[in-house]
Short mmCIF file of C-alpha atoms in Angstrom, two decimals:
data_model
loop_
_atom_site.label_atom_id
_atom_site.label_comp_id
_atom_site.label_asym_id
_atom_site.label_seq_id
_atom_site.Cartn_x
_atom_site.Cartn_y
_atom_site.Cartn_z
CA MET O 1 -5.04 -6.96 24.73
CA MET O 2 -7.23 -5.51 27.49
CA MET O 3 -5.30 -2.11 27.36
CA PHE O 4 -6.15 -1.83 23.30
CA TYR O 5 -9.32 -3.02 23.68
CA PHE O 6 -10.07 -0.28 26.15
CA SER O 7 -8.46 2.16 24.09
CA PHE O 8 -10.70 1.33 21.23
CA LEU O 9 -13.86 1.74 23.49
CA SER O 10 -12.46 4.93 24.99
CA ARG O 11 -12.26 6.50 22.22
CA MET O 12 -15.84 6.53 21.15
CA PRO O 13 -17.37 8.58 24.18
CA PHE O 14 -14.48 11.17 23.39
CA GLY O 15 -15.16 11.35 19.91
CA ALA O 16 -17.14 14.74 20.96
CA ALA O 17 -16.68 14.76 24.33
CA GLU O 18 -14.67 17.80 25.51
CA PRO O 19 -15.71 18.56 28.48
CA ALA O 20 -19.04 18.47 27.80
CA LEU O 21 -20.79 15.94 25.23
CA THR O 22 -21.40 17.65 22.18
CA LEU O 23 -22.47 17.06 18.66
CA LYS O 24 -20.33 20.27 17.38
CA GLN O 25 -17.36 19.01 15.92
CA TYR O 26 -19.05 16.32 13.74
CA ALA O 27 -21.33 18.99 12.56
CA LEU O 28 -18.37 21.21 11.87
CA PHE O 29 -17.58 18.10 9.87
CA PHE O 30 -21.00 18.16 7.94
CA GLU O 31 -21.07 22.22 7.68
CA ARG O 32 -17.72 22.76 5.76
CA ASP O 33 -17.50 21.90 2.51
CA PHE O 34 -14.01 21.89 3.50
CA TYR O 35 -13.87 18.62 5.14
CA ARG O 36 -15.99 16.78 2.67
CA PHE O 37 -13.77 17.58 0.10
CA LEU O 38 -10.86 15.96 1.90
CA THR O 39 -12.62 12.89 2.17
CA TRP O 40 -13.72 12.45 -0.92
CA ARG O 41 -9.99 13.68 -1.57
CA SER O 42 -8.87 11.02 0.85
CA ILE O 43 -11.20 8.52 -0.77
CA MET O 44 -9.93 9.01 -4.22
CA LEU O 45 -6.14 8.54 -3.18
CA GLY O 46 -7.27 5.12 -2.10
CA VAL O 47 -8.98 4.71 -5.75
CA HIS O 48 -6.19 5.40 -7.37
CA VAL O 49 -3.38 3.82 -5.11
CA THR O 50 -6.05 0.68 -4.88
CA VAL O 51 -6.07 0.20 -9.10
CA PHE O 52 -2.76 0.87 -9.43
CA CYS O 53 -1.66 -2.21 -6.82
CA VAL O 54 -4.29 -4.19 -8.80
CA LEU O 55 -3.13 -3.59 -12.57
CA ILE O 56 0.62 -3.71 -11.36
CA GLY O 57 -0.08 -6.74 -8.62
CA TYR O 58 -2.49 -9.21 -10.20
CA PRO O 59 -0.47 -9.78 -13.28
CA ALA O 60 2.51 -10.19 -11.32
CA ALA O 61 0.67 -12.94 -8.74
CA LEU O 62 -0.59 -14.75 -11.83
CA ILE O 63 3.15 -15.18 -13.63
CA LEU O 64 4.75 -16.40 -10.15
CA ALA O 65 1.71 -18.58 -9.44
CA ARG O 66 1.16 -19.95 -12.87
CA SER O 67 4.96 -20.08 -14.95
CA VAL O 68 7.56 -19.65 -12.54
CA GLU O 69 8.40 -22.77 -10.43
CA GLY O 70 10.49 -24.08 -7.96
CA ARG O 71 13.33 -22.26 -6.22
CA TRP O 72 12.69 -19.33 -8.68
CA ARG O 73 9.54 -19.00 -7.13
CA GLU O 74 10.40 -18.93 -3.77
CA ALA O 75 13.54 -16.45 -3.83
CA ILE O 76 11.09 -13.71 -5.81
CA LEU O 77 8.91 -14.07 -3.38
CA LEU O 78 10.82 -13.16 -0.88
CA LEU O 79 12.40 -10.65 -2.74
CA VAL O 80 9.25 -9.30 -3.09
CA VAL O 81 8.79 -9.40 0.59
CA LEU O 82 12.17 -8.44 1.55
CA PRO O 83 12.02 -4.71 1.46
CA PHE O 84 8.18 -4.10 2.70
CA TRP O 85 9.30 -4.91 6.42
CA SER O 86 11.97 -2.49 6.21
CA ASN O 87 10.51 0.77 7.41
CA ALA O 88 8.17 2.77 5.31
CA LEU O 89 9.10 5.84 6.03
CA ILE O 90 12.96 5.04 5.06
CA ARG O 91 11.11 3.87 1.81
CA ILE O 92 8.99 7.03 1.36
CA PHE O 93 12.20 9.07 1.98
CA ALA O 94 13.65 7.24 -0.15
CA TRP O 95 11.09 8.10 -3.38
CA THR O 96 12.19 11.85 -2.64
CA MET O 97 15.66 11.52 -4.05
CA VAL O 98 14.48 9.13 -7.07
CA LEU O 99 11.55 11.75 -7.99
CA ARG O 100 12.57 15.01 -7.54
CA THR O 101 13.41 17.30 -9.93
CA ASP O 102 17.32 16.76 -10.61
CA GLY O 103 16.81 13.16 -9.20
CA VAL O 104 18.20 10.36 -10.49
CA ILE O 105 15.43 9.88 -13.02
CA ASP O 106 16.03 13.01 -14.30
CA GLN O 107 19.69 13.10 -14.41
CA ALA O 108 19.80 9.53 -15.95
CA LEU O 109 17.30 10.69 -18.63
CA HIS O 110 19.72 13.86 -19.13
CA ALA O 111 22.41 11.84 -19.28
CA ILE O 112 20.92 10.23 -22.46
CA PHE O 113 18.68 12.91 -23.96
CA PRO O 114 20.29 16.05 -22.86
CA TRP O 115 16.59 18.06 -24.27
CA ALA O 116 14.54 16.21 -22.32
CA PRO O 117 12.15 18.29 -19.76
CA SER O 118 12.46 17.57 -16.29
CA LEU O 119 10.73 14.77 -15.11
CA GLY O 120 10.71 15.38 -11.61
CA ILE O 121 7.53 14.93 -10.02
CA LEU O 122 7.88 15.44 -6.44
CA TYR O 123 5.21 17.67 -4.38
CA SER O 124 2.42 16.61 -6.80
CA TYR O 125 -0.42 13.81 -6.41
CA PRO O 126 1.43 11.60 -8.98
CA ALA O 127 4.38 11.33 -6.43
CA ILE O 128 2.29 9.95 -3.02
CA VAL O 129 0.48 7.46 -5.55
CA VAL O 130 4.23 6.47 -6.81
CA GLY O 131 5.07 5.99 -3.16
CA LEU O 132 2.18 4.36 -1.81
CA VAL O 133 1.89 1.90 -4.49
CA HIS O 134 5.39 1.32 -4.03
CA SER O 135 4.73 0.73 -0.31
CA PHE O 136 1.61 -1.79 -0.75
CA VAL O 137 1.98 -3.68 -3.76
CA PRO O 138 3.46 -6.80 -1.97
CA TYR O 139 0.38 -7.13 -0.03
CA MET O 140 -1.55 -7.04 -3.53
CA ILE O 141 0.86 -9.89 -4.70
CA LEU O 142 0.91 -12.02 -1.45
CA THR O 143 -2.98 -12.41 -1.25
CA CYS O 144 -3.64 -12.68 -4.92
CA TYR O 145 -0.34 -15.51 -5.42
CA ILE O 146 -2.11 -17.63 -1.91
CA SER O 147 -5.70 -17.30 -3.81
CA LEU O 148 -4.21 -18.27 -7.24
CA GLN O 149 -1.99 -20.69 -6.13
CA ALA O 150 -4.92 -22.60 -4.26
CA ILE O 151 -6.39 -22.67 -8.08
CA ASP O 152 -6.30 -26.89 -8.96
CA GLY O 153 -4.68 -27.24 -12.17
CA ALA O 154 -6.75 -29.82 -13.29
CA LEU O 155 -9.85 -27.24 -13.09
CA ILE O 156 -7.40 -25.32 -16.17
CA GLU O 157 -6.77 -28.49 -17.90
CA ALA O 158 -10.39 -29.81 -18.28
CA ALA O 159 -11.17 -26.21 -19.64
CA ARG O 160 -8.33 -26.39 -22.06
CA SER O 161 -9.18 -29.78 -23.45
CA LEU O 162 -13.18 -28.84 -23.69
CA GLY O 163 -11.55 -26.10 -26.02
CA ALA O 164 -11.65 -22.96 -24.31
CA SER O 165 -9.13 -20.42 -25.10
CA ASN O 166 -6.94 -19.15 -22.74
CA PHE O 167 -8.87 -15.88 -22.26
CA THR O 168 -12.11 -17.62 -21.33
CA ILE O 169 -10.14 -19.95 -19.30
CA PHE O 170 -8.83 -16.87 -17.38
CA ARG O 171 -12.71 -15.37 -17.31
CA ARG O 172 -14.30 -17.98 -16.27
CA ILE O 173 -11.77 -19.90 -14.09
CA ILE O 174 -8.91 -18.02 -12.79
CA LEU O 175 -10.48 -14.56 -12.17
CA PRO O 176 -13.69 -15.78 -10.54
CA LEU O 177 -11.87 -18.68 -7.96
CA SER O 178 -8.74 -16.10 -6.76
CA LEU O 179 -11.69 -12.97 -6.41
CA PRO O 180 -11.55 -13.58 -2.80
CA GLY O 181 -7.80 -12.81 -2.28
CA LEU O 182 -7.91 -10.07 -4.96
CA VAL O 183 -10.23 -8.35 -2.48
CA VAL O 184 -8.41 -9.22 0.32
CA GLY O 185 -5.40 -7.43 -1.24
CA VAL O 186 -8.16 -4.22 -1.92
CA ILE O 187 -8.61 -3.85 1.75
CA LEU O 188 -5.78 -4.18 2.99
CA ILE O 189 -4.54 -1.98 0.61
CA PHE O 190 -7.40 0.67 0.30
CA VAL O 191 -8.02 1.25 4.35
CA PRO O 192 -4.58 2.31 5.33
CA THR O 193 -4.41 4.01 2.13
CA VAL O 194 -7.41 6.45 3.11
CA GLY O 195 -5.51 6.88 6.38
CA ALA O 196 -2.20 7.86 5.30
CA PHE O 197 -1.04 10.92 6.51
CA MET O 198 3.27 10.49 6.26
CA GLU O 199 3.44 9.77 2.75
CA PRO O 200 1.39 12.54 1.36
CA ARG O 201 3.26 14.41 3.96
CA ILE O 202 6.62 13.79 2.51
CA LEU O 203 5.95 13.54 -1.07
CA GLY O 204 2.98 15.82 -1.66
CA GLY O 205 4.15 19.19 -0.44
CA THR O 206 1.44 21.80 -1.02
CA GLN O 207 -0.51 18.68 -2.78
CA SER O 208 -0.59 17.12 0.29
CA ILE O 209 -3.75 17.44 2.26
CA MET O 210 -5.45 14.71 2.89
CA LEU O 211 -7.87 13.55 6.06
CA GLY O 212 -5.20 12.21 7.39
CA THR O 213 -2.86 15.02 7.67
CA VAL O 214 -5.25 16.84 8.72
CA ILE O 215 -5.77 14.46 11.57
CA GLU O 216 -2.33 14.60 12.52
CA ASP O 217 -2.19 18.62 12.34
CA GLN O 218 -5.22 18.41 14.70
CA PHE O 219 -3.30 16.75 16.97
CA THR O 220 0.17 17.76 17.37
CA GLU O 221 0.17 21.20 15.70
CA VAL O 222 -3.37 22.75 16.19
CA PHE O 223 -3.83 20.85 19.74
CA ASN O 224 -7.65 20.68 19.23
CA TRP O 225 -8.36 17.10 19.94
CA PRO O 226 -11.82 17.16 19.78
CA LEU O 227 -11.85 17.74 16.01
CA GLY O 228 -8.99 15.22 15.66
CA ALA O 229 -10.85 12.67 17.61
CA ALA O 230 -14.33 13.62 15.64
CA LEU O 231 -12.37 13.49 11.85
CA SER O 232 -10.48 9.83 13.00
CA PHE O 233 -13.97 8.82 13.84
CA THR O 234 -15.21 9.48 10.68
CA LEU O 235 -12.54 7.98 9.21
CA LEU O 236 -12.48 4.79 11.24
CA ALA O 237 -16.48 4.64 9.96
CA ILE O 238 -15.30 4.94 6.11
CA VAL O 239 -13.26 2.17 7.01
CA MET O 240 -15.95 0.04 8.96
CA LEU O 241 -18.61 0.68 6.09
CA ILE O 242 -16.09 -0.69 3.57
CA PHE O 243 -15.38 -3.93 5.65
CA ALA O 244 -19.46 -4.46 6.18
CA ALA O 245 -19.99 -3.97 2.23
CA ALA O 246 -16.93 -6.14 1.78
CA TYR O 247 -17.81 -8.85 4.42
CA PRO O 248 -19.79 -11.25 2.09
CA LEU O 249 -16.76 -12.29 0.29
CA LEU O 250 -14.73 -12.36 2.94
CA ARG O 251 -16.80 -14.22 4.66
CA ASN O 252 -16.74 -16.79 1.22
CA ARG O 253 -12.49 -16.68 1.71
CA LEU O 254 -12.95 -18.10 5.26
CA LYS O 255 -15.14 -20.96 4.66
CA LEU O 256 -12.57 -21.76 1.52
CA ALA O 257 -9.53 -21.35 3.89
CA MET F 1 6.11 -21.36 -29.11
CA ARG F 2 5.88 -20.66 -25.35
CA SER F 3 9.55 -19.16 -25.22
CA PRO F 4 8.44 -15.19 -25.85
CA LYS F 5 5.46 -15.81 -23.62
CA ARG F 6 8.02 -16.52 -20.44
CA PHE F 7 10.46 -14.36 -21.63
CA LEU F 8 7.54 -11.49 -21.75
CA ALA F 9 6.71 -12.72 -18.36
CA TYR F 10 10.17 -12.61 -16.70
CA GLY F 11 10.86 -9.33 -17.84
CA TYR F 12 7.85 -8.08 -16.16
CA LEU F 13 8.93 -9.56 -12.74
CA ALA F 14 12.12 -8.30 -13.43
CA ALA F 15 10.43 -4.64 -14.25
CA LEU F 16 8.86 -5.59 -10.94
CA LEU F 17 11.80 -6.12 -8.91
CA VAL F 18 13.54 -2.92 -10.33
CA PHE F 19 10.54 -0.77 -8.99
CA ILE F 20 10.53 -2.41 -5.94
CA TYR F 21 14.48 -1.64 -5.02
CA LEU F 22 15.12 1.47 -7.10
CA PRO F 23 14.79 4.08 -4.31
CA ILE F 24 16.16 1.61 -1.80
CA LEU F 25 18.97 1.24 -3.59
CA VAL F 26 19.46 4.80 -4.67
CA MET F 27 19.30 5.99 -1.19
CA MET F 28 21.93 3.49 0.24
CA ALA F 29 24.01 4.74 -2.65
CA MET F 30 23.38 8.38 -1.79
CA GLY F 31 24.84 7.78 1.74
CA PHE F 32 28.12 6.68 0.45
CA ASN F 33 28.09 9.87 -2.48
CA GLU F 34 30.39 12.96 -1.49
CA SER F 35 27.73 15.72 -2.70
CA PRO F 36 25.37 16.77 -0.25
CA ASN F 37 22.96 17.34 -2.61
CA TYR F 38 22.41 14.11 -4.46
CA GLN F 39 24.61 15.11 -6.97
CA LEU F 40 26.12 12.51 -9.65
CA PRO F 41 28.83 12.18 -10.73
CA PHE F 42 28.97 9.93 -8.11
CA ARG F 43 31.87 10.21 -5.55
CA PHE F 44 33.06 7.63 -3.11
CA SER F 45 32.94 9.26 0.72
CA LEU F 46 32.56 7.59 3.97
CA VAL F 47 31.54 11.36 5.19
CA TRP F 48 28.01 11.18 6.29
CA TYR F 49 28.71 7.87 7.93
CA GLN F 50 31.23 10.29 9.90
CA GLN F 51 28.74 12.85 10.76
CA LEU F 52 26.10 10.18 12.02
CA SER F 53 28.47 8.69 14.70
CA GLY F 54 28.81 11.93 15.95
CA ASN F 55 24.91 12.74 16.33
CA GLU F 56 24.17 12.96 19.80
CA ILE F 57 20.01 12.95 18.92
CA LEU F 58 20.17 9.93 16.90
CA TRP F 59 22.15 8.14 18.83
CA ARG F 60 19.71 8.57 21.99
CA ALA F 61 16.57 8.23 19.61
CA GLY F 62 18.42 4.59 18.36
CA ARG F 63 18.98 3.75 22.06
CA ASN F 64 15.57 4.34 22.89
CA SER F 65 14.50 2.34 19.73
CA LEU F 66 16.71 -0.73 20.74
CA LEU F 67 15.27 -0.79 24.51
CA LEU F 68 11.69 -0.51 23.30
CA ALA F 69 11.93 -2.62 20.81
CA ALA F 70 13.47 -5.36 23.54
CA SER F 71 11.02 -4.86 25.74
CA THR F 72 8.46 -5.33 23.59
CA THR F 73 9.47 -8.42 22.30
CA ILE F 74 10.09 -9.92 25.63
CA VAL F 75 6.40 -8.67 26.62
CA ALA F 76 4.14 -9.89 23.43
CA THR F 77 6.56 -12.87 22.71
CA VAL F 78 5.41 -13.87 26.87
CA ILE F 79 1.95 -12.84 26.76
CA GLY F 80 1.43 -13.87 23.30
CA THR F 81 2.54 -17.49 23.94
CA MET F 82 0.22 -17.71 26.85
CA ALA F 83 -2.62 -16.49 24.75
CA ALA F 84 -1.96 -18.90 21.83
CA ILE F 85 -1.62 -21.52 23.97
CA ALA F 86 -4.92 -20.71 25.74
CA PHE F 87 -6.44 -20.17 22.66
CA SER F 88 -5.38 -23.55 20.89
CA ARG F 89 -5.56 -26.08 23.90
CA TYR F 90 -8.28 -25.12 26.36
CA LYS F 91 -11.99 -24.03 26.10
CA VAL F 92 -11.63 -20.07 26.94
CA ARG F 93 -14.96 -18.68 27.33
CA GLY F 94 -16.10 -16.05 24.65
CA HIS F 95 -12.92 -16.77 22.88
CA VAL F 96 -14.33 -16.15 19.19
CA VAL F 97 -14.66 -12.50 20.72
CA LEU F 98 -11.60 -12.38 21.96
CA GLN F 99 -10.22 -13.73 18.57
CA LEU F 100 -12.28 -11.13 16.98
CA LEU F 101 -10.82 -8.72 18.93
CA LEU F 102 -7.01 -9.59 17.61
CA PHE F 103 -8.15 -8.35 14.36
CA PRO F 104 -8.46 -4.26 14.57
CA PRO F 105 -4.75 -3.90 15.01
CA MET F 106 -4.38 -5.54 11.87
CA ALA F 107 -7.46 -3.93 9.82
CA VAL F 108 -7.91 0.04 11.54
CA PRO F 109 -5.70 2.46 9.92
CA TRP F 110 -2.31 3.16 12.23
CA LEU F 111 -3.42 6.52 12.56
CA ILE F 112 -6.66 6.24 14.01
CA LEU F 113 -5.31 3.38 16.48
CA ALA F 114 -2.76 6.02 17.60
CA THR F 115 -4.92 8.76 17.92
CA ALA F 116 -7.38 5.97 20.11
CA MET F 117 -4.44 5.44 22.21
CA LEU F 118 -3.58 9.29 22.49
CA ILE F 119 -6.53 10.34 24.21
CA CYS F 120 -6.93 6.86 26.31
CA PHE F 121 -3.79 7.38 27.86
CA TYR F 122 -4.12 10.89 28.68
CA TYR F 123 -7.31 10.26 30.41
CA THR F 124 -6.21 7.18 32.12
CA GLY F 125 -3.13 9.40 33.26
CA ILE F 126 -0.69 6.78 31.56
CA GLY F 127 0.54 9.91 29.23
CA ARG F 128 3.23 9.82 26.91
CA GLY F 129 6.64 8.39 26.95
CA LEU F 130 8.21 5.13 26.76
CA HIS F 131 6.03 3.19 28.88
CA ALA F 132 3.33 4.39 26.51
CA MET F 133 4.93 3.37 23.44
CA LEU F 134 5.46 0.01 25.07
CA LEU F 135 1.97 -0.65 25.92
CA ALA F 136 1.15 0.72 22.27
CA HIS F 137 3.99 -1.81 20.77
CA VAL F 138 3.01 -4.37 22.61
CA ALA F 139 -0.86 -3.73 21.90
CA LEU F 140 0.25 -3.61 17.77
CA ALA F 141 2.75 -6.96 17.86
CA LEU F 142 0.86 -8.97 19.60
CA PRO F 143 -1.71 -10.55 17.39
CA TYR F 144 0.79 -11.00 15.21
CA VAL F 145 3.03 -12.87 17.89
CA ILE F 146 -0.70 -15.46 18.73
CA VAL F 147 -1.27 -15.73 15.04
CA VAL F 148 2.43 -16.87 14.18
CA ILE F 149 2.60 -19.10 17.96
CA GLY F 150 -0.89 -20.46 17.11
CA ALA F 151 -0.09 -21.25 13.67
CA ARG F 152 2.89 -23.30 15.18
CA LEU F 153 0.69 -25.00 18.06
CA GLN F 154 -2.00 -26.43 15.28
CA SER F 155 0.49 -28.06 13.24
CA PHE F 156 0.64 -30.53 16.12
CA GLY F 157 -1.99 -31.89 17.80
CA SER F 158 -2.31 -32.37 21.51
CA GLU F 159 -1.38 -35.38 21.94
CA LEU F 160 2.24 -34.93 22.62
CA GLU F 161 1.10 -32.99 25.84
CA GLU F 162 -1.77 -35.36 26.84
CA ALA F 163 1.02 -38.21 26.66
CA ALA F 164 3.00 -36.67 28.90
CA SER F 165 0.59 -35.73 31.50
CA THR F 166 -0.60 -39.07 31.68
CA LEU F 167 2.75 -40.38 32.41
CA GLY F 168 2.87 -38.38 35.67
CA ALA F 169 4.06 -34.99 34.17
CA SER F 170 3.09 -31.72 36.35
CA ALA F 171 1.45 -29.26 34.25
CA TRP F 172 4.82 -26.99 34.55
CA GLN F 173 6.64 -29.73 33.38
CA THR F 174 4.62 -30.54 30.43
CA PHE F 175 5.00 -26.63 29.55
CA PHE F 176 8.57 -26.48 29.89
CA ARG F 177 9.31 -29.92 29.15
CA VAL F 178 7.27 -30.79 26.17
CA THR F 179 5.14 -27.81 24.65
CA LEU F 180 7.90 -25.33 24.60
CA PRO F 181 10.60 -27.16 22.59
CA VAL F 182 7.86 -28.38 20.23
CA ILE F 183 6.83 -24.76 19.33
CA ALA F 184 10.29 -23.18 20.02
CA PRO F 185 10.55 -22.46 16.13
CA GLY F 186 7.27 -20.07 16.44
CA VAL F 187 8.23 -18.28 19.52
CA ALA F 188 11.27 -17.54 17.54
CA ALA F 189 9.81 -16.03 14.67
CA ALA F 190 7.17 -14.31 16.53
CA ALA F 191 9.97 -12.59 18.73
CA LEU F 192 11.91 -11.24 15.77
CA PHE F 193 8.57 -9.95 14.43
CA ALA F 194 7.47 -8.56 17.40
CA PHE F 195 11.30 -6.95 17.17
CA GLY F 196 10.88 -5.51 13.55
CA ILE F 197 7.41 -4.33 14.26
CA SER F 198 8.07 -2.24 17.63
CA PHE F 199 11.30 -1.52 15.57
CA ASP F 200 9.72 0.26 12.99
CA GLN F 201 7.16 1.45 14.37
CA PHE F 202 6.37 5.20 13.33
CA VAL F 203 3.04 6.28 13.83
CA THR F 204 1.93 5.41 17.38
CA SER F 205 5.80 6.28 18.66
CA TYR F 206 5.16 9.46 16.87
CA PHE F 207 1.58 10.59 18.73
CA LEU F 208 2.94 9.10 21.99
CA SER F 209 6.19 10.58 22.08
CA PRO F 210 6.70 13.51 24.34
CA PRO F 211 9.11 16.34 23.71
CA GLY F 212 12.89 15.32 23.79
CA VAL F 213 11.98 11.77 24.31
CA THR F 214 12.22 10.06 20.29
CA THR F 215 12.57 6.99 18.74
CA LEU F 216 14.52 6.66 15.54
CA PRO F 217 11.45 6.82 13.13
CA VAL F 218 10.54 9.97 14.70
CA GLU F 219 13.68 11.93 14.62
CA ILE F 220 13.98 10.54 10.96
CA TYR F 221 10.60 12.11 10.26
CA ALA F 222 11.27 15.27 11.85
CA SER F 223 14.78 15.76 10.14
CA ILE F 224 13.08 14.71 6.79
CA ARG F 225 10.66 17.65 6.93
CA LYS F 226 13.29 19.88 8.25
CA GLY F 227 15.00 19.47 5.59
CA PHE F 228 16.89 16.29 4.08
CA THR F 229 20.53 15.53 5.41
CA PRO F 230 22.29 12.75 3.93
CA GLU F 231 22.94 11.52 7.32
CA ILE F 232 19.13 9.69 7.29
CA ASN F 233 20.48 8.02 4.22
CA ALA F 234 22.89 6.59 6.41
CA ILE F 235 21.24 5.78 9.00
CA SER F 236 18.22 4.35 6.88
CA THR F 237 20.73 2.09 4.98
CA ILE F 238 21.71 0.70 8.12
CA ILE F 239 18.16 0.14 9.19
CA ILE F 240 17.48 -1.79 5.90
CA ILE F 241 19.83 -3.71 6.60
CA VAL F 242 19.09 -4.87 9.89
CA SER F 243 15.27 -5.13 9.37
CA MET F 244 16.01 -7.49 5.84
CA LEU F 245 18.53 -9.56 8.05
CA LEU F 246 15.87 -9.99 10.96
CA LEU F 247 13.25 -10.54 8.31
CA LEU F 248 15.69 -13.46 6.78
CA MET F 249 15.73 -14.91 10.19
CA VAL F 250 12.21 -15.37 10.38
CA SER F 251 11.63 -16.96 7.17
CA ARG F 252 14.38 -19.63 7.53
CA PHE F 253 11.95 -20.28 11.06
CA TYR F 254 8.96 -20.69 9.38
CA ARG F 255 10.90 -22.28 6.76
CA PHE F 256 11.87 -24.99 9.42
CA GLY F 257 8.07 -24.62 10.96
CA GLY F 258 6.54 -25.77 7.49
CA THR F 259 8.91 -28.87 6.99
CA ASN F 260 8.41 -30.43 10.05
#
């Protein structure tokens, strides 16, 4: 733990020091449009992936918490979480077989509609999004499920007996009360997505340049560690800003727990 | 009146599970398919598993992975158990700060942690290699271990321990005869977690592995970048099955913890 703590500290002085302290690396970041563009791209990737995870995960959590009962609920939850503990790298690799031109989706489609155009989307931006959504949607389901399950059924009964419609109940009771879980899920997904490098590399092909992949290159291919460190520190700053923005909601959640 | 709705709801969940399992099942199937280009029709064959058994590099990487995961498990579980007990049973000075420090590994992208560790190890002379990976894996696994064991400790009061010590048990006796048996399921779950985290850890291993010393995930990433070989499907299938068995074991232990 101390080691880890230390690694955290030692990074900050290093960010710009090589061998003398300089801000050159950071200046580079702000001077070149390229890096700003990359940062923007990475953030947009994070937004897209997070939005899809919310759209897919929240309804699933709602169904699990509200209309599935007993053993089924446990079993489905376990099934949702199970693959999520297996290696992320392997799951991403598996998508390449499904998504590529002439891959499984294509072949299945062509078996039914031989004239259909190819749906292979490997090495494109949508492929990256699909892979990342697949990796992170269980986070969203779990965090939303936990806060949805904690809602007192009596509140909903009360609202219904007072004549509220299903939509009103959802908008005025369920959504606000499950918001903390939703926010935690959004953070848990957004943060790693912005820093992703392996997924874009494998699924993205030439579309794959993100902040994360550039950092990877700086460390493993180009050996420009100072620039890499400066870029990762920038990424860290973005993450911290997001946490700072979400802090009030997180604090509320801690109070509830 | 409710049944079409219910049908829709279950249909949605089923579709979700298909989405989650589709790539994994496809991969497992392709590991048994004769064609090297994942062509259908499917022809059953064990050729990729045969090739896998002759792949020295992957075997060495696999041994490294197992060694690393086993050492991480031992170190992280021992330190984690001590830390969890310290947090929950004694007033440690600055424990709020210490507990807050546990969060970064869960909240900061692994890429940042990995580059930070690389730089840190480089400057402190630790360098790269299995020992550096061990440090990194322990650092990543510790927070999870502490949280899991801590939860187990919280669900029991300290009454049992107090009773033991008023009856004249020494601190060590109390620990081995009372505390440890009580938290054993938590410790076991935490150890499995640590093993799983280390065995699956790709990002830090990737940055901290010097040329020639790799772990399974690092080697898999390298071969994916070089070009596809169906051997990867075979090894991935094995890894996935092992990880899922581990998780099923964890969930069992958790169940035990919950019902008590």
